[in-house]
Coordinates of C-alpha atoms and ligand atoms in Angstrom, one line a residue:
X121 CA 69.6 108.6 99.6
X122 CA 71.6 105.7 97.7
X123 CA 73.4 102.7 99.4
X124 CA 76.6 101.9 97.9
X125 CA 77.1 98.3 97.1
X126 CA 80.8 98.0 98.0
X127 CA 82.5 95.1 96.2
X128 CA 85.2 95.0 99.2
X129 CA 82.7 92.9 101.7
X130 CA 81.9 90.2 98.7
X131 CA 85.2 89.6 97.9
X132 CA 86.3 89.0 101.7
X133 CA 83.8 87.0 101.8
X134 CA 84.7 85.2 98.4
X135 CA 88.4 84.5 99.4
X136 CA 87.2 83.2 103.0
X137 CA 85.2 80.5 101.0
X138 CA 88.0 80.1 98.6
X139 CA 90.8 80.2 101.4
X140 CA 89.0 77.2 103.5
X141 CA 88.8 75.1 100.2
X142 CA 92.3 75.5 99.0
X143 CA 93.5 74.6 102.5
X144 CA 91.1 71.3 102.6
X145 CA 92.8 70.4 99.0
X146 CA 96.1 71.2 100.5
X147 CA 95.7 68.6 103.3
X148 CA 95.2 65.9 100.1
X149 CA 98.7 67.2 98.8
X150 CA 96.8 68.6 96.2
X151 CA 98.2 72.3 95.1
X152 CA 95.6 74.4 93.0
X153 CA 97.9 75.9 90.3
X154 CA 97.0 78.4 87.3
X155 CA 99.0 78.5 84.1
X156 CA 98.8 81.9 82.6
X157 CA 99.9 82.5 79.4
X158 CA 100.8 85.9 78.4
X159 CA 102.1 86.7 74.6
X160 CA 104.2 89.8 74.4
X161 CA 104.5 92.4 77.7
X162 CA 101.0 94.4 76.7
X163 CA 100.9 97.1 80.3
X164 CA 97.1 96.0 80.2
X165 CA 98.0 92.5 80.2
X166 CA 101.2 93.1 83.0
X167 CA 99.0 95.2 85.3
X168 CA 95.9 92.3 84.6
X169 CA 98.8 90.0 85.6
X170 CA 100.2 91.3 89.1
X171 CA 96.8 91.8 90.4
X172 CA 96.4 87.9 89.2
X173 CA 99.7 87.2 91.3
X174 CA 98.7 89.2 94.3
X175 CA 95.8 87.4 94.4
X176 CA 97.0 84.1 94.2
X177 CA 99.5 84.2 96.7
X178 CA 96.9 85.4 99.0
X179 CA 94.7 82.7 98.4
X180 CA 97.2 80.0 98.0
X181 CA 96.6 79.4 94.7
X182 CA 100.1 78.2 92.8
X183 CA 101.0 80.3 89.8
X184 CA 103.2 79.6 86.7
X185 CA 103.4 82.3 84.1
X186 CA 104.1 81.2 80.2
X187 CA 105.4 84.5 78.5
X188 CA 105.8 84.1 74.7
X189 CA 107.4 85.7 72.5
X190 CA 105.0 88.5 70.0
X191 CA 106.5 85.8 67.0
X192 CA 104.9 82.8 68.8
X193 CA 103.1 80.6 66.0
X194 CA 99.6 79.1 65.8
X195 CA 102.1 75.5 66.3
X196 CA 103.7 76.6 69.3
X197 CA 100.9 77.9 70.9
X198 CA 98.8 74.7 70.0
X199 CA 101.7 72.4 71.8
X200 CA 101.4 74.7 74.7
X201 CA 97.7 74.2 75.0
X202 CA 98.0 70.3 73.9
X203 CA 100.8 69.7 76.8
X204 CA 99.2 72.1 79.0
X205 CA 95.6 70.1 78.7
X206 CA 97.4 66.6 79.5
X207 CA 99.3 68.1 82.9
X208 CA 98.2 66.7 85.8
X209 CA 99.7 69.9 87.6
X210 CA 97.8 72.1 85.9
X211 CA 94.3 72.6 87.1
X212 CA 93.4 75.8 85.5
X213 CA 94.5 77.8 82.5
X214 CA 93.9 81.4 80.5
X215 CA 95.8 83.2 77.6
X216 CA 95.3 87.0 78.1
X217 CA 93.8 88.7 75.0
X218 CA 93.5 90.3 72.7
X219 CA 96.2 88.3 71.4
X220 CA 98.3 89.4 68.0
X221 CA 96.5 89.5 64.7
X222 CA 98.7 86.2 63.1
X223 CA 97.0 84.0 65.9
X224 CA 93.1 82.7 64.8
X225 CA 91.5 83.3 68.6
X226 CA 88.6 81.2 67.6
X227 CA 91.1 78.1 66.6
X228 CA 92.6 78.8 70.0
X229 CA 89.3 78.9 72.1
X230 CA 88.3 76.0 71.4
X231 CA 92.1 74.3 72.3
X232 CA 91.8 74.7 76.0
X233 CA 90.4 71.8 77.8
X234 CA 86.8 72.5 78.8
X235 CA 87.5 71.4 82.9
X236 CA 90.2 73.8 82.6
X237 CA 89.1 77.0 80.9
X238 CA 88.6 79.2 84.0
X239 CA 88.0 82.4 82.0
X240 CA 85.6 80.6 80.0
X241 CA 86.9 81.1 76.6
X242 CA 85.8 77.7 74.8
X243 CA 82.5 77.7 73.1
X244 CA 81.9 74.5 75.0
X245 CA 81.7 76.6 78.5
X246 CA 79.4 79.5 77.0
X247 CA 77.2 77.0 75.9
X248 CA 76.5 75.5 79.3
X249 CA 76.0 79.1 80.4
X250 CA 73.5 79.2 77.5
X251 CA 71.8 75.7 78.1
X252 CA 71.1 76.4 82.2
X253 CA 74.0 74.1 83.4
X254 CA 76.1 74.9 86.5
X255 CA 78.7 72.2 85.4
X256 CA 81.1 74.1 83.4
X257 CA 82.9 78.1 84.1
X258 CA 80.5 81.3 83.4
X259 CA 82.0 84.1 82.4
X260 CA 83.8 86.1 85.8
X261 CA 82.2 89.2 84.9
X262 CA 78.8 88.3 84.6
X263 CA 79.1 85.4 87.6
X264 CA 80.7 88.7 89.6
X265 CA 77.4 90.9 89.2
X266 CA 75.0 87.9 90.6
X267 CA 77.5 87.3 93.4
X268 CA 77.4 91.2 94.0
X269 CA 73.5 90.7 93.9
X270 CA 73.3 87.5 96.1
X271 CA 75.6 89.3 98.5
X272 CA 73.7 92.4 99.3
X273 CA 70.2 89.7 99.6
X274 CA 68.7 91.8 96.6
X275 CA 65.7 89.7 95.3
X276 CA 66.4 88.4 92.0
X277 CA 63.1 85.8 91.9
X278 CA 60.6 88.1 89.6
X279 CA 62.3 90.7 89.7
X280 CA 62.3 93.1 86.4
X281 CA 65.8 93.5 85.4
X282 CA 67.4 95.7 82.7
X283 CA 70.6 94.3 81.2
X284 CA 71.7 97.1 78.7
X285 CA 74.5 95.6 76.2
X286 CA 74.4 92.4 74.7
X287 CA 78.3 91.6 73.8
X288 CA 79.0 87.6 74.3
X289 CA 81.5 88.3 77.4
X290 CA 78.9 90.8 79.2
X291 CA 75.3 91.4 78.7
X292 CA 74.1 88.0 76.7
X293 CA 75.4 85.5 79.3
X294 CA 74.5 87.4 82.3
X295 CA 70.6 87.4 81.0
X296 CA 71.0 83.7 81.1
X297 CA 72.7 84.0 84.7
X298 CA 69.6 86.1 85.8
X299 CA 67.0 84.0 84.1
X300 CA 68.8 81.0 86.2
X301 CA 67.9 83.1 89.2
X302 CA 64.4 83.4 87.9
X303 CA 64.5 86.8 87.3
X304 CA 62.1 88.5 84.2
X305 CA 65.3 89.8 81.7
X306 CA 65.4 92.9 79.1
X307 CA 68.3 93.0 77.1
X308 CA 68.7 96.8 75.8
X309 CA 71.4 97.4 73.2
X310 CA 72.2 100.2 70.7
X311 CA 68.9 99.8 68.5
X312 CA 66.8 100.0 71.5
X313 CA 63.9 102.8 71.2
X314 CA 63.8 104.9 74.6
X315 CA 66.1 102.8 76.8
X316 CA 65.1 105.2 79.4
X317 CA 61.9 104.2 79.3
X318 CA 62.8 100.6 79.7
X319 CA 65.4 100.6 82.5
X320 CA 63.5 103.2 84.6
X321 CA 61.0 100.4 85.0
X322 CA 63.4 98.1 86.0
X323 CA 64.1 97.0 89.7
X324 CA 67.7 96.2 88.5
X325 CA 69.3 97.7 86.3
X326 CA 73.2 96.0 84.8
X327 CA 74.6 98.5 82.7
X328 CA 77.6 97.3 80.6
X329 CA 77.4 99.6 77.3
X330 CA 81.1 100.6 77.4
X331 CA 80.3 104.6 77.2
X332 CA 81.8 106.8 80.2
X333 CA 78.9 108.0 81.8
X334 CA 76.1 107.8 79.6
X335 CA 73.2 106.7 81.6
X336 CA 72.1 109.7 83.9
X337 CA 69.4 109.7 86.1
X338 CA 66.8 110.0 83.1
X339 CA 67.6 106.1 83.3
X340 CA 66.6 105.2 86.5
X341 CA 63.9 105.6 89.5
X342 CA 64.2 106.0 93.0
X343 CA 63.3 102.5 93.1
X344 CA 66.4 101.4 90.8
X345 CA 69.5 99.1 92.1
X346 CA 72.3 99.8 89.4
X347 CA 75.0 97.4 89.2
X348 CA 77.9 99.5 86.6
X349 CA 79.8 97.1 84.9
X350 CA 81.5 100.0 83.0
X351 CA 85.2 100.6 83.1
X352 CA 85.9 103.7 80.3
X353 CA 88.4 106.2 79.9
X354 CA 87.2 109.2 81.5
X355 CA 89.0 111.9 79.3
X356 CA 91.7 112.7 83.0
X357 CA 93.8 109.9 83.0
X358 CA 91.0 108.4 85.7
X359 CA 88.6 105.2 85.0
X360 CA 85.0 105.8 84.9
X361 CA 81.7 103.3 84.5
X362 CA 78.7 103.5 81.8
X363 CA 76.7 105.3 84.9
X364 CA 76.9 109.0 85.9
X365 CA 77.6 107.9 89.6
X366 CA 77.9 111.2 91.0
X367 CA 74.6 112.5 89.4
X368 CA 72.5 109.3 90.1
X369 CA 73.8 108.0 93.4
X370 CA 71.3 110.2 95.4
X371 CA 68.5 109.5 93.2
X372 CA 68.6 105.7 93.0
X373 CA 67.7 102.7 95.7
X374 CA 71.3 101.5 95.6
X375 CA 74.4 101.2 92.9
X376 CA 77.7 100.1 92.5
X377 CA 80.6 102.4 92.5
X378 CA 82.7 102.1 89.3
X379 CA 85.9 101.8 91.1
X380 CA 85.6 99.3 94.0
X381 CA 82.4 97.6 92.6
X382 CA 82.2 95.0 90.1
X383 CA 85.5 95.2 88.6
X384 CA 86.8 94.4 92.4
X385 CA 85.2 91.2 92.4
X386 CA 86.3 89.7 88.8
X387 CA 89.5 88.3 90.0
X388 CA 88.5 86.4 92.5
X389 CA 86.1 84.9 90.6
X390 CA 88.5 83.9 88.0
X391 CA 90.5 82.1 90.8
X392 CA 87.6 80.3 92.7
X393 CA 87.1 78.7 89.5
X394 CA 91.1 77.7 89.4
X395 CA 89.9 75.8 92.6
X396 CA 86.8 74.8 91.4
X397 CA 88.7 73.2 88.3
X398 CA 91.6 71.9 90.7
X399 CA 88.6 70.6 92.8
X400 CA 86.7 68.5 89.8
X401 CA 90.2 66.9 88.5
X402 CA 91.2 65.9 91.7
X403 CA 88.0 64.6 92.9
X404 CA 88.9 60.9 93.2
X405 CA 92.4 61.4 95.1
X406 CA 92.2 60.8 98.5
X407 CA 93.7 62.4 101.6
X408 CA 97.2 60.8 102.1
X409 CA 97.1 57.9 105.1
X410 CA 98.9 59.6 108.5
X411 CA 100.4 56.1 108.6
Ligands
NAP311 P1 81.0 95.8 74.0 O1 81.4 94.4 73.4 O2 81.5 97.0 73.3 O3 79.4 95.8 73.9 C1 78.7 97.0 74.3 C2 77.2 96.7 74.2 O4 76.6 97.9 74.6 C3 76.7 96.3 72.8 O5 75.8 95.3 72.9 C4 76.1 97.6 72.3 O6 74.9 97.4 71.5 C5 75.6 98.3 73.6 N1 75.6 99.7 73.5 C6 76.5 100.5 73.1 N2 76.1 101.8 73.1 C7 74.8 101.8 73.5 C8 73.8 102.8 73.8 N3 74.1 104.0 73.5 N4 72.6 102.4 74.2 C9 72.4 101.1 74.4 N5 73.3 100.1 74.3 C10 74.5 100.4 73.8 O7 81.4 95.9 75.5 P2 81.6 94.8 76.6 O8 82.8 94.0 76.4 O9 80.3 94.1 76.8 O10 81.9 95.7 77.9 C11 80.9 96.6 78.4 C12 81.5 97.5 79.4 O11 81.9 96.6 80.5 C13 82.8 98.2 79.0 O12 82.9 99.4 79.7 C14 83.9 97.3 79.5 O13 85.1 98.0 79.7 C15 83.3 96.8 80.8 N6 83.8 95.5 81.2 C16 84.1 95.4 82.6 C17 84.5 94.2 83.1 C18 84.7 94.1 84.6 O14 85.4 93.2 85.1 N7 84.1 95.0 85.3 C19 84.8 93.1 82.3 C20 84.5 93.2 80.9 C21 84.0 94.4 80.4 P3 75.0 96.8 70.0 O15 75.2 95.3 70.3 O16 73.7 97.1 69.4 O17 76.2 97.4 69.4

């Protein structure tokens, strides 16, 4: 019989983390604030955007939205990021993408300030990931799957894990997040031969492939933890993960739902890094005097 590994107990205790550090910043007169920067009204980007909000007013994390206009130049939208970088009020910053086709995304990565790119968009962050360092922002996704895996106390030192994908936002920087944890990585991707064969093996298996329910319990053991990273169209107007969840969840150790899982726990990431950010910046100010 499979456990379910919620993401609704990780993220409590996320925010309670979060929550006691924004209030010790607080007492310094320091508020943790996120610029957002959304071009256009996309719905993906709106509905990305109140869950953002929700979130931050939970948390007490301040929140300025920057809407531009679809016509925004490659000017204005450097000036943003130039003023933005210099603002002492800003701790941490993201652009929602994908953005339109007239504006270069890789000129635009690399504009945010490193200590302030929460969603870790400039090369300089994914190369920290790459290079072993805990200095700079991972990726949310990726950083959400370890703290999914740290939460539930699933061993990660020499343990065999499958990552299946290899995109830059997904599957290549969590295998470097899992080799941090000591773990012995396979990354599987389209050209593998008999993935099956490879991931049933696994004690962990991260599938983020981006294909509504391919991987079926051919893929797995009754040994096998499965952390979906998935989030695909399922053909009813309902969301669905890479994993047939239904068919598997009886025959594996343990796995995440797709709805409720990982994709719960991505936010909060995102804004623990706001404070993480706000944290680094502010790190020399000192509490005010009482007299
Ligand atoms: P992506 O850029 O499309 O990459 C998909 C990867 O899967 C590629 O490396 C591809 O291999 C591999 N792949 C595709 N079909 C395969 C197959 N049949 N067998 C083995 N490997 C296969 O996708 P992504 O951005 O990494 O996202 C992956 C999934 O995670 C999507 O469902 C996405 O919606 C979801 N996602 C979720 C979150 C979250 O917060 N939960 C965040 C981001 C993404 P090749 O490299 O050989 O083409």
């Amino acid at each position: 019989m499979g456990e379910k590994l919620a993401g609704k107990p990780v993220v409590q205790s996320l925010r309670e983390n979060i929550i006691s550090r924004v209030e010790a910043l607080k007492e310094k007169e320091i508020n943790p604030t996120l610029l957002l920067i959304r071009v256009g009204a996309r719905e993906d980007d709106l509905s990305y955007e109140r869950g953002i909000l929700k979130n931050c007013d939970l948390l007490g994390i301040n929140i300025n939205v920057l809407e531009l206009p679809v016509t925004v130049s490659m000017e204005e939208l450097t000036s943003v990021f130039e003023k933005a970088n210099k603002d002492e009020n800003v701790h941490g910053m993201m652009i929602f993408r994908p953005l339109p086709d007239h504006l270069d995304i890789d000129v635009i990565q690399n504009l945010i300030a490193p200590e302030k790119d929460i969603d870790c968009m400039n090369p300089v962050n994914l190369e920290r990931v790459f290079e072993g360092h805990s200095t700079g922002f991972a990726p949310c996704t990726p950083k959400a799957v370890i703290e999914i895996l740290k939460s539930y106390q699933i061993p990660l030192s020499g343990a065999n894990v499958a990552v299946a994908g290899r995109s830059l936002v997904v599957g290549k920087p969590l295998a470097m997040l899992l080799l941090d944890e000591n773990a012995t990585v396979t990354i599987c991707h389209s050209r593998t031969k008999d993935m099956p064969a490879v991931t049933a093996k696994a004690d962990v298996v991260v599938a983020a492939i981006g294909k509504a329910k391919f991987m079926d319990e051919k893929y797995f053991g009754e040994h096998s933890i499965v952390i979906d990273v998935g989030i695909n169209d399922d053909g009813n107007g309902g969301i669905c993960g890479d994993v047939d969840y239904d068919q598997v969840f009886d025959k594996v150790k343990a796995i995440t739902p797709s709805i409720g899982g990982v994709g719960l726990i991505t936010t909060t990431i995102l804004l623990g890094h706001v404070v993480q950010a706000c944290e680094n910046l502010t790190s020399t100010k000192k509490k005010p005097s009482l007299v």
